[in-house]
């Protein structure tokens, strides 16, 4: 049997899946997820890859799982696929010719991947844009998504310098109002183990992908500062930046790619407070984080 039949190539582009019918997209992405999981498990067991390559392979595995979920694959089926992949990798001979050939192909593919400066991770509604640049000395967007709070543009994601980024929200409001606080609202897995997704077709607006209040958690921003020029939304002359604690990024990465989170900007008002809300799609945030980590090793 040829090597690629035993260990299928684990580094295939996901871009073509974006225009496929949902069922075909789910099936194809599920197969990619299985293939990448096989190579990840074999790599860990047999010591096949350097830390950079292992991290890149893990990022591609996460992206394939997310694409499969958005295409309609059931989480239980993907968990079963992961179990089969681990079993297959455990049964492989580390020194076998098929394993060596498959590992060489992953290494060759990594050469192109490691040279990428930026990647865009498409979502149903919002895209994540990842940029890795080790020369940045001032704060800049490293992983970001753009949304709106009413008519005003808001940017959200990881911002900072190489290895020093933090989950950040930046907004400039047309009426010159400045919020005194910002809070991230997202599903609390302890209260709601599964996401609230009434419409799995990808057409539901982000406002309907956030759980009810009783199933959410709130993470308050730690700091408020004037946004540096590189963080300004397009067309804004000035903006306010809110930085969230480190665990906020971990919480966001652990969510289902199909659900949403919100950033609530809080203003002082006669009634106590006024809130302007921007929604963001979870999407491939975790894959974007993994992409950035490859550059940090």
C-alpha positions as YAML, in Angstrom:
chain: A
units: angstrom
residues:
- id: 1
  name: UNK
  ca: [0.00, 0.00, 0.00]
- id: 2
  name: UNK
  ca: [1.34, 3.43, -0.87]
- id: 3
  name: UNK
  ca: [2.34, 5.69, 2.00]
- id: 4
  name: UNK
  ca: [-0.18, 8.40, 1.29]
- id: 5
  name: UNK
  ca: [-2.95, 5.84, 1.63]
- id: 6
  name: UNK
  ca: [-1.80, 5.02, 5.16]
- id: 7
  name: UNK
  ca: [-0.94, 8.53, 6.26]
- id: 8
  name: UNK
  ca: [-2.86, 10.95, 4.01]
- id: 9
  name: UNK
  ca: [-1.31, 14.33, 3.43]
- id: 10
  name: UNK
  ca: [-2.12, 16.41, 6.50]
- id: 11
  name: UNK
  ca: [-1.51, 19.86, 5.06]
- id: 12
  name: UNK
  ca: [-4.27, 20.78, 2.66]
- id: 13
  name: UNK
  ca: [-5.77, 24.23, 2.07]
- id: 14
  name: UNK
  ca: [-9.22, 24.95, 3.45]
- id: 15
  name: UNK
  ca: [-9.99, 27.84, 1.13]
- id: 16
  name: UNK
  ca: [-11.79, 25.76, -1.48]
- id: 17
  name: UNK
  ca: [-14.17, 24.42, 1.16]
- id: 18
  name: UNK
  ca: [-15.60, 27.87, 1.78]
- id: 19
  name: UNK
  ca: [-17.57, 27.77, -1.48]
- id: 20
  name: UNK
  ca: [-18.64, 24.13, -1.23]
- id: 21
  name: UNK
  ca: [-22.17, 23.02, -0.26]
- id: 22
  name: UNK
  ca: [-22.48, 22.63, 3.54]
- id: 23
  name: UNK
  ca: [-22.70, 18.83, 3.51]
- id: 24
  name: UNK
  ca: [-19.69, 18.47, 1.22]
- id: 25
  name: UNK
  ca: [-17.78, 21.05, 3.25]
- id: 26
  name: UNK
  ca: [-18.46, 19.17, 6.48]
- id: 27
  name: UNK
  ca: [-17.40, 15.83, 5.00]
- id: 28
  name: UNK
  ca: [-14.23, 17.22, 3.45]
- id: 29
  name: UNK
  ca: [-13.24, 19.17, 6.54]
- id: 30
  name: UNK
  ca: [-13.97, 16.17, 8.77]
- id: 31
  name: UNK
  ca: [-11.61, 14.07, 6.66]
- id: 32
  name: UNK
  ca: [-8.95, 16.78, 6.82]
- id: 33
  name: UNK
  ca: [-9.39, 16.93, 10.58]
- id: 34
  name: UNK
  ca: [-8.90, 13.18, 10.83]
- id: 35
  name: UNK
  ca: [-5.79, 13.26, 8.63]
- id: 36
  name: UNK
  ca: [-4.20, 16.10, 10.56]
- id: 37
  name: UNK
  ca: [-5.04, 14.46, 13.87]
- id: 38
  name: UNK
  ca: [-3.29, 11.27, 12.70]
- id: 39
  name: UNK
  ca: [-0.14, 13.19, 11.84]
- id: 40
  name: UNK
  ca: [-0.24, 15.25, 15.05]
- id: 41
  name: UNK
  ca: [-0.58, 12.13, 17.19]
- id: 42
  name: UNK
  ca: [2.10, 10.26, 15.23]
- id: 43
  name: UNK
  ca: [4.40, 13.26, 15.50]
- id: 44
  name: UNK
  ca: [3.98, 13.48, 19.26]
- id: 45
  name: UNK
  ca: [4.46, 9.75, 19.76]
- id: 46
  name: UNK
  ca: [7.43, 9.33, 17.46]
- id: 47
  name: UNK
  ca: [9.11, 12.70, 17.89]
- id: 48
  name: UNK
  ca: [8.78, 13.46, 14.19]
- id: 49
  name: UNK
  ca: [8.55, 17.25, 14.24]
- id: 50
  name: UNK
  ca: [10.25, 20.31, 15.67]
- id: 51
  name: UNK
  ca: [8.16, 22.49, 18.02]
- id: 52
  name: UNK
  ca: [7.44, 24.93, 15.16]
- id: 53
  name: UNK
  ca: [6.09, 22.24, 12.87]
- id: 54
  name: UNK
  ca: [4.11, 20.58, 15.66]
- id: 55
  name: UNK
  ca: [2.51, 23.93, 16.50]
- id: 56
  name: UNK
  ca: [1.66, 24.62, 12.86]
- id: 57
  name: UNK
  ca: [0.16, 21.16, 12.47]
- id: 58
  name: UNK
  ca: [-1.93, 21.71, 15.60]
- id: 59
  name: UNK
  ca: [-3.18, 25.02, 14.16]
- id: 60
  name: UNK
  ca: [-4.25, 23.34, 10.93]
- id: 61
  name: UNK
  ca: [-6.02, 20.61, 12.93]
- id: 62
  name: UNK
  ca: [-7.99, 23.22, 14.89]
- id: 63
  name: UNK
  ca: [-8.94, 25.04, 11.69]
- id: 64
  name: UNK
  ca: [-10.15, 21.82, 10.06]
- id: 65
  name: UNK
  ca: [-12.31, 21.01, 13.10]
- id: 66
  name: UNK
  ca: [-13.80, 24.50, 13.08]
- id: 67
  name: UNK
  ca: [-14.58, 24.29, 9.37]
- id: 68
  name: UNK
  ca: [-16.23, 20.90, 9.87]
- id: 69
  name: UNK
  ca: [-18.40, 22.29, 12.68]
- id: 70
  name: UNK
  ca: [-19.48, 25.27, 10.58]
- id: 71
  name: UNK
  ca: [-20.31, 22.87, 7.76]
- id: 72
  name: UNK
  ca: [-22.68, 20.94, 10.03]
- id: 73
  name: UNK
  ca: [-20.53, 18.11, 11.41]
- id: 74
  name: UNK
  ca: [-21.61, 16.90, 14.85]
- id: 75
  name: UNK
  ca: [-19.08, 17.44, 17.68]
- id: 76
  name: UNK
  ca: [-19.54, 13.81, 18.75]
- id: 77
  name: UNK
  ca: [-18.56, 12.61, 15.26]
- id: 78
  name: UNK
  ca: [-15.41, 14.72, 15.33]
- id: 79
  name: UNK
  ca: [-14.54, 13.40, 18.77]
- id: 80
  name: UNK
  ca: [-14.94, 9.88, 17.40]
- id: 81
  name: UNK
  ca: [-12.69, 10.77, 14.45]
- id: 82
  name: UNK
  ca: [-10.05, 12.00, 16.88]
- id: 83
  name: UNK
  ca: [-10.24, 8.70, 18.75]
- id: 84
  name: UNK
  ca: [-9.74, 6.76, 15.50]
- id: 85
  name: UNK
  ca: [-6.82, 9.00, 14.56]
- id: 86
  name: UNK
  ca: [-5.11, 8.44, 17.89]
- id: 87
  name: UNK
  ca: [-5.60, 4.68, 17.58]
- id: 88
  name: UNK
  ca: [-4.17, 4.67, 14.07]
- id: 89
  name: UNK
  ca: [-1.15, 6.68, 15.11]
- id: 90
  name: UNK
  ca: [-0.57, 4.40, 18.12]
- id: 91
  name: UNK
  ca: [-0.45, 1.37, 15.85]
- id: 92
  name: UNK
  ca: [2.04, 2.87, 13.41]
- id: 93
  name: UNK
  ca: [5.69, 1.88, 13.30]
- id: 94
  name: UNK
  ca: [7.66, 5.06, 13.98]
- id: 95
  name: UNK
  ca: [10.53, 3.91, 11.80]
- id: 96
  name: UNK
  ca: [8.33, 2.71, 8.97]
- id: 97
  name: UNK
  ca: [8.77, 4.04, 5.44]
- id: 98
  name: UNK
  ca: [5.18, 5.26, 5.26]
- id: 99
  name: UNK
  ca: [5.53, 7.34, 8.43]
- id: 100
  name: UNK
  ca: [8.82, 8.83, 7.26]
- id: 101
  name: UNK
  ca: [7.41, 9.78, 3.88]
- id: 102
  name: UNK
  ca: [4.30, 11.39, 5.37]
- id: 103
  name: UNK
  ca: [6.43, 13.31, 7.89]
- id: 104
  name: UNK
  ca: [8.71, 14.56, 5.12]
- id: 105
  name: UNK
  ca: [5.70, 15.91, 3.25]
- id: 106
  name: UNK
  ca: [4.52, 17.77, 6.32]
- id: 107
  name: UNK
  ca: [7.99, 19.29, 6.74]
- id: 108
  name: UNK
  ca: [8.04, 20.40, 3.12]
- id: 109
  name: UNK
  ca: [4.63, 22.01, 3.47]
- id: 110
  name: UNK
  ca: [5.76, 23.77, 6.64]
- id: 111
  name: UNK
  ca: [8.46, 25.63, 4.71]
- id: 112
  name: UNK
  ca: [5.77, 27.57, 2.86]
- id: 113
  name: UNK
  ca: [3.59, 27.98, 5.95]
- id: 114
  name: UNK
  ca: [6.41, 29.30, 8.11]
- id: 115
  name: UNK
  ca: [7.13, 32.02, 5.57]
- id: 116
  name: UNK
  ca: [3.62, 33.44, 5.67]
- id: 117
  name: UNK
  ca: [3.39, 36.93, 7.12]
- id: 118
  name: UNK
  ca: [-0.39, 37.03, 7.40]
- id: 119
  name: UNK
  ca: [-3.46, 34.84, 7.14]
- id: 120
  name: UNK
  ca: [-7.19, 35.52, 6.96]
- id: 121
  name: UNK
  ca: [-9.56, 33.06, 8.60]
- id: 122
  name: UNK
  ca: [-13.02, 33.44, 7.01]
- id: 123
  name: UNK
  ca: [-16.13, 33.09, 9.15]
- id: 124
  name: UNK
  ca: [-19.86, 33.06, 8.46]
- id: 125
  name: UNK
  ca: [-20.08, 36.75, 9.35]
- id: 126
  name: UNK
  ca: [-16.73, 38.04, 10.57]
- id: 127
  name: UNK
  ca: [-13.17, 37.20, 9.50]
- id: 128
  name: UNK
  ca: [-10.10, 37.02, 11.70]
- id: 129
  name: UNK
  ca: [-6.97, 38.63, 10.26]
- id: 130
  name: UNK
  ca: [-3.67, 37.34, 11.69]
- id: 131
  name: UNK
  ca: [-0.35, 39.13, 11.21]
- id: 132
  name: UNK
  ca: [2.93, 37.91, 12.61]
- id: 133
  name: UNK
  ca: [5.79, 40.37, 12.54]
- id: 134
  name: UNK
  ca: [8.72, 40.00, 14.92]
- id: 135
  name: UNK
  ca: [9.99, 43.51, 14.09]
- id: 136
  name: UNK
  ca: [7.01, 45.35, 15.65]
- id: 137
  name: UNK
  ca: [8.15, 47.56, 18.55]
- id: 138
  name: UNK
  ca: [4.87, 49.42, 19.17]
- id: 139
  name: UNK
  ca: [1.42, 48.00, 19.79]
- id: 140
  name: UNK
  ca: [-0.22, 46.65, 16.63]
- id: 141
  name: UNK
  ca: [-3.05, 44.28, 15.72]
- id: 142
  name: UNK
  ca: [-1.84, 40.69, 15.59]
- id: 143
  name: UNK
  ca: [-5.24, 38.99, 15.34]
- id: 144
  name: UNK
  ca: [-8.30, 41.13, 14.73]
- id: 145
  name: UNK
  ca: [-11.93, 41.22, 13.63]
- id: 146
  name: UNK
  ca: [-13.98, 44.29, 12.76]
- id: 147
  name: UNK
  ca: [-17.60, 44.84, 13.78]
- id: 148
  name: UNK
  ca: [-19.96, 47.69, 14.65]
- id: 149
  name: UNK
  ca: [-21.65, 49.09, 17.71]
- id: 150
  name: UNK
  ca: [-24.57, 50.80, 16.06]
- id: 151
  name: UNK
  ca: [-23.00, 52.87, 13.31]
- id: 152
  name: UNK
  ca: [-19.53, 52.98, 14.84]
- id: 153
  name: UNK
  ca: [-16.64, 50.70, 13.90]
- id: 154
  name: UNK
  ca: [-15.10, 48.53, 16.61]
- id: 155
  name: UNK
  ca: [-12.00, 46.36, 16.38]
- id: 156
  name: UNK
  ca: [-11.38, 43.40, 18.67]
- id: 157
  name: UNK
  ca: [-8.69, 40.78, 19.05]
- id: 158
  name: UNK
  ca: [-5.09, 40.35, 20.11]
- id: 159
  name: UNK
  ca: [-3.03, 43.52, 20.05]
- id: 160
  name: UNK
  ca: [0.44, 44.28, 21.31]
- id: 161
  name: UNK
  ca: [4.02, 43.49, 20.52]
- id: 162
  name: UNK
  ca: [5.70, 40.18, 19.75]
- id: 163
  name: UNK
  ca: [4.87, 37.81, 22.60]
- id: 164
  name: UNK
  ca: [3.19, 40.56, 24.64]
- id: 165
  name: UNK
  ca: [-0.27, 40.73, 23.13]
- id: 166
  name: UNK
  ca: [-3.54, 40.99, 25.03]
- id: 167
  name: UNK
  ca: [-7.20, 40.68, 24.11]
- id: 168
  name: UNK
  ca: [-8.16, 44.23, 23.24]
- id: 169
  name: UNK
  ca: [-11.21, 46.19, 22.05]
- id: 170
  name: UNK
  ca: [-10.80, 49.56, 20.31]
- id: 171
  name: UNK
  ca: [-13.68, 51.87, 19.47]
- id: 172
  name: UNK
  ca: [-14.16, 55.44, 18.25]
- id: 173
  name: UNK
  ca: [-17.68, 56.82, 18.62]
- id: 174
  name: UNK
  ca: [-18.94, 59.42, 16.18]
- id: 175
  name: UNK
  ca: [-20.60, 61.50, 18.90]
- id: 176
  name: UNK
  ca: [-17.23, 61.78, 20.70]
- id: 177
  name: UNK
  ca: [-18.55, 59.89, 23.72]
- id: 178
  name: UNK
  ca: [-15.91, 57.98, 25.67]
- id: 179
  name: UNK
  ca: [-16.95, 54.82, 27.54]
- id: 180
  name: UNK
  ca: [-15.66, 54.46, 31.06]
- id: 181
  name: UNK
  ca: [-15.62, 50.64, 30.95]
- id: 182
  name: UNK
  ca: [-15.87, 47.68, 28.60]
- id: 183
  name: UNK
  ca: [-16.90, 44.13, 29.30]
- id: 184
  name: UNK
  ca: [-16.63, 40.93, 27.30]
- id: 185
  name: UNK
  ca: [-19.77, 38.79, 27.40]
- id: 186
  name: UNK
  ca: [-19.49, 35.14, 26.36]
- id: 187
  name: UNK
  ca: [-20.95, 31.73, 27.07]
- id: 188
  name: UNK
  ca: [-20.04, 30.21, 30.40]
- id: 189
  name: UNK
  ca: [-19.28, 26.50, 29.81]
- id: 190
  name: UNK
  ca: [-20.00, 25.78, 33.49]
- id: 191
  name: UNK
  ca: [-23.59, 26.99, 33.01]
- id: 192
  name: UNK
  ca: [-24.07, 26.04, 29.36]
- id: 193
  name: UNK
  ca: [-21.86, 23.14, 28.20]
- id: 194
  name: UNK
  ca: [-23.07, 23.48, 24.60]
- id: 195
  name: UNK
  ca: [-23.57, 26.61, 22.49]
- id: 196
  name: UNK
  ca: [-26.96, 28.18, 21.83]
- id: 197
  name: UNK
  ca: [-27.31, 27.66, 18.10]
- id: 198
  name: UNK
  ca: [-30.91, 27.56, 17.00]
- id: 199
  name: UNK
  ca: [-29.90, 28.05, 13.36]
- id: 200
  name: UNK
  ca: [-26.98, 25.89, 12.26]
- id: 201
  name: UNK
  ca: [-27.06, 27.07, 8.65]
- id: 202
  name: UNK
  ca: [-24.68, 29.96, 9.27]
- id: 203
  name: UNK
  ca: [-27.35, 32.54, 8.41]
- id: 204
  name: UNK
  ca: [-28.31, 33.47, 11.95]
- id: 205
  name: UNK
  ca: [-27.11, 36.96, 12.93]
- id: 206
  name: UNK
  ca: [-24.45, 37.13, 15.61]
- id: 207
  name: UNK
  ca: [-26.94, 38.65, 18.04]
- id: 208
  name: UNK
  ca: [-28.77, 35.29, 18.07]
- id: 209
  name: UNK
  ca: [-25.65, 33.22, 18.70]
- id: 210
  name: UNK
  ca: [-25.02, 34.56, 22.19]
- id: 211
  name: UNK
  ca: [-26.67, 32.66, 25.08]
- id: 212
  name: UNK
  ca: [-29.23, 34.29, 27.38]
- id: 213
  name: UNK
  ca: [-27.87, 36.24, 30.34]
- id: 214
  name: UNK
  ca: [-28.17, 33.31, 32.73]
- id: 215
  name: UNK
  ca: [-25.75, 31.24, 30.65]
- id: 216
  name: UNK
  ca: [-23.07, 33.87, 30.13]
- id: 217
  name: UNK
  ca: [-20.04, 35.14, 31.98]
- id: 218
  name: UNK
  ca: [-18.70, 38.70, 32.01]
- id: 219
  name: UNK
  ca: [-15.01, 39.61, 31.90]
- id: 220
  name: UNK
  ca: [-14.21, 43.23, 32.66]
- id: 221
  name: UNK
  ca: [-11.44, 45.09, 30.87]
- id: 222
  name: UNK
  ca: [-8.46, 45.77, 33.10]
- id: 223
  name: UNK
  ca: [-7.20, 48.98, 31.52]
- id: 224
  name: UNK
  ca: [-8.47, 51.89, 29.45]
- id: 225
  name: UNK
  ca: [-6.06, 54.00, 27.39]
- id: 226
  name: UNK
  ca: [-5.95, 56.12, 24.26]
- id: 227
  name: UNK
  ca: [-5.41, 53.77, 21.33]
- id: 228
  name: UNK
  ca: [-2.07, 53.91, 19.56]
- id: 229
  name: UNK
  ca: [-2.21, 54.93, 15.88]
- id: 230
  name: UNK
  ca: [-1.73, 51.38, 14.57]
- id: 231
  name: UNK
  ca: [-4.82, 50.22, 16.49]
- id: 232
  name: UNK
  ca: [-7.23, 52.87, 15.18]
- id: 233
  name: UNK
  ca: [-10.25, 51.73, 13.18]
- id: 234
  name: UNK
  ca: [-10.12, 52.94, 9.60]
- id: 235
  name: UNK
  ca: [-10.96, 56.64, 9.33]
- id: 236
  name: UNK
  ca: [-10.70, 57.30, 13.07]
- id: 237
  name: UNK
  ca: [-8.46, 60.09, 14.31]
- id: 238
  name: UNK
  ca: [-8.57, 58.86, 17.89]
- id: 239
  name: UNK
  ca: [-10.08, 55.96, 19.80]
- id: 240
  name: UNK
  ca: [-10.20, 54.30, 23.20]
- id: 241
  name: UNK
  ca: [-8.51, 50.93, 23.81]
- id: 242
  name: UNK
  ca: [-9.62, 48.47, 26.49]
- id: 243
  name: UNK
  ca: [-7.40, 45.55, 27.45]
- id: 244
  name: UNK
  ca: [-8.78, 42.38, 29.02]
- id: 245
  name: UNK
  ca: [-6.98, 39.98, 31.38]
- id: 246
  name: UNK
  ca: [-4.96, 37.12, 29.93]
- id: 247
  name: UNK
  ca: [-7.57, 34.48, 30.76]
- id: 248
  name: UNK
  ca: [-10.10, 36.22, 28.49]
- id: 249
  name: UNK
  ca: [-8.25, 35.05, 25.37]
- id: 250
  name: UNK
  ca: [-8.17, 31.49, 26.72]
- id: 251
  name: UNK
  ca: [-11.91, 31.62, 27.39]
- id: 252
  name: UNK
  ca: [-12.61, 32.90, 23.87]
- id: 253
  name: UNK
  ca: [-10.42, 30.23, 22.26]
- id: 254
  name: UNK
  ca: [-12.35, 27.49, 24.06]
- id: 255
  name: UNK
  ca: [-15.73, 28.36, 22.50]
- id: 256
  name: UNK
  ca: [-17.48, 26.82, 19.51]
- id: 257
  name: UNK
  ca: [-16.50, 28.61, 16.27]
- id: 258
  name: UNK
  ca: [-20.15, 29.10, 15.30]
- id: 259
  name: UNK
  ca: [-21.14, 31.15, 18.33]
- id: 260
  name: UNK
  ca: [-20.60, 34.81, 19.12]
- id: 261
  name: UNK
  ca: [-19.40, 37.02, 21.93]
- id: 262
  name: UNK
  ca: [-20.11, 40.67, 22.58]
- id: 263
  name: UNK
  ca: [-18.10, 43.62, 23.78]
- id: 264
  name: UNK
  ca: [-20.26, 46.04, 25.75]
- id: 265
  name: UNK
  ca: [-19.03, 49.62, 26.05]
- id: 266
  name: UNK
  ca: [-20.43, 51.30, 29.14]
- id: 267
  name: UNK
  ca: [-21.14, 55.04, 29.34]
- id: 268
  name: UNK
  ca: [-22.29, 57.20, 32.21]
- id: 269
  name: UNK
  ca: [-25.93, 58.26, 31.82]
- id: 270
  name: UNK
  ca: [-28.64, 59.91, 33.86]
- id: 271
  name: UNK
  ca: [-30.26, 56.50, 34.39]
- id: 272
  name: UNK
  ca: [-27.02, 54.98, 35.65]
- id: 273
  name: UNK
  ca: [-25.33, 53.59, 32.56]
- id: 274
  name: UNK
  ca: [-25.76, 53.29, 28.82]
- id: 275
  name: UNK
  ca: [-24.43, 50.31, 26.87]
- id: 276
  name: UNK
  ca: [-23.39, 50.11, 23.24]
- id: 277
  name: UNK
  ca: [-22.79, 46.54, 22.10]
- id: 278
  name: UNK
  ca: [-20.67, 45.05, 19.31]
- id: 279
  name: UNK
  ca: [-20.91, 41.36, 18.35]
- id: 280
  name: UNK
  ca: [-18.01, 39.22, 17.14]
- id: 281
  name: UNK
  ca: [-17.91, 35.74, 15.67]
- id: 282
  name: UNK
  ca: [-15.72, 33.24, 17.55]
- id: 283
  name: UNK
  ca: [-14.74, 31.59, 14.27]
- id: 284
  name: UNK
  ca: [-11.13, 30.51, 13.91]
- id: 285
  name: UNK
  ca: [-9.79, 32.62, 16.75]
- id: 286
  name: UNK
  ca: [-8.01, 29.59, 18.23]
- id: 287
  name: UNK
  ca: [-6.41, 28.71, 14.88]
- id: 288
  name: UNK
  ca: [-5.25, 32.30, 14.52]
- id: 289
  name: UNK
  ca: [-3.67, 32.19, 17.96]
- id: 290
  name: UNK
  ca: [-1.82, 29.01, 17.01]
- id: 291
  name: UNK
  ca: [-0.61, 30.67, 13.79]
- id: 292
  name: UNK
  ca: [0.89, 33.52, 15.83]
- id: 293
  name: UNK
  ca: [2.57, 31.15, 18.25]
- id: 294
  name: UNK
  ca: [4.55, 29.52, 15.47]
- id: 295
  name: UNK
  ca: [6.43, 32.81, 15.04]
- id: 296
  name: UNK
  ca: [7.15, 33.07, 18.77]
- id: 297
  name: UNK
  ca: [9.15, 29.82, 19.01]
...
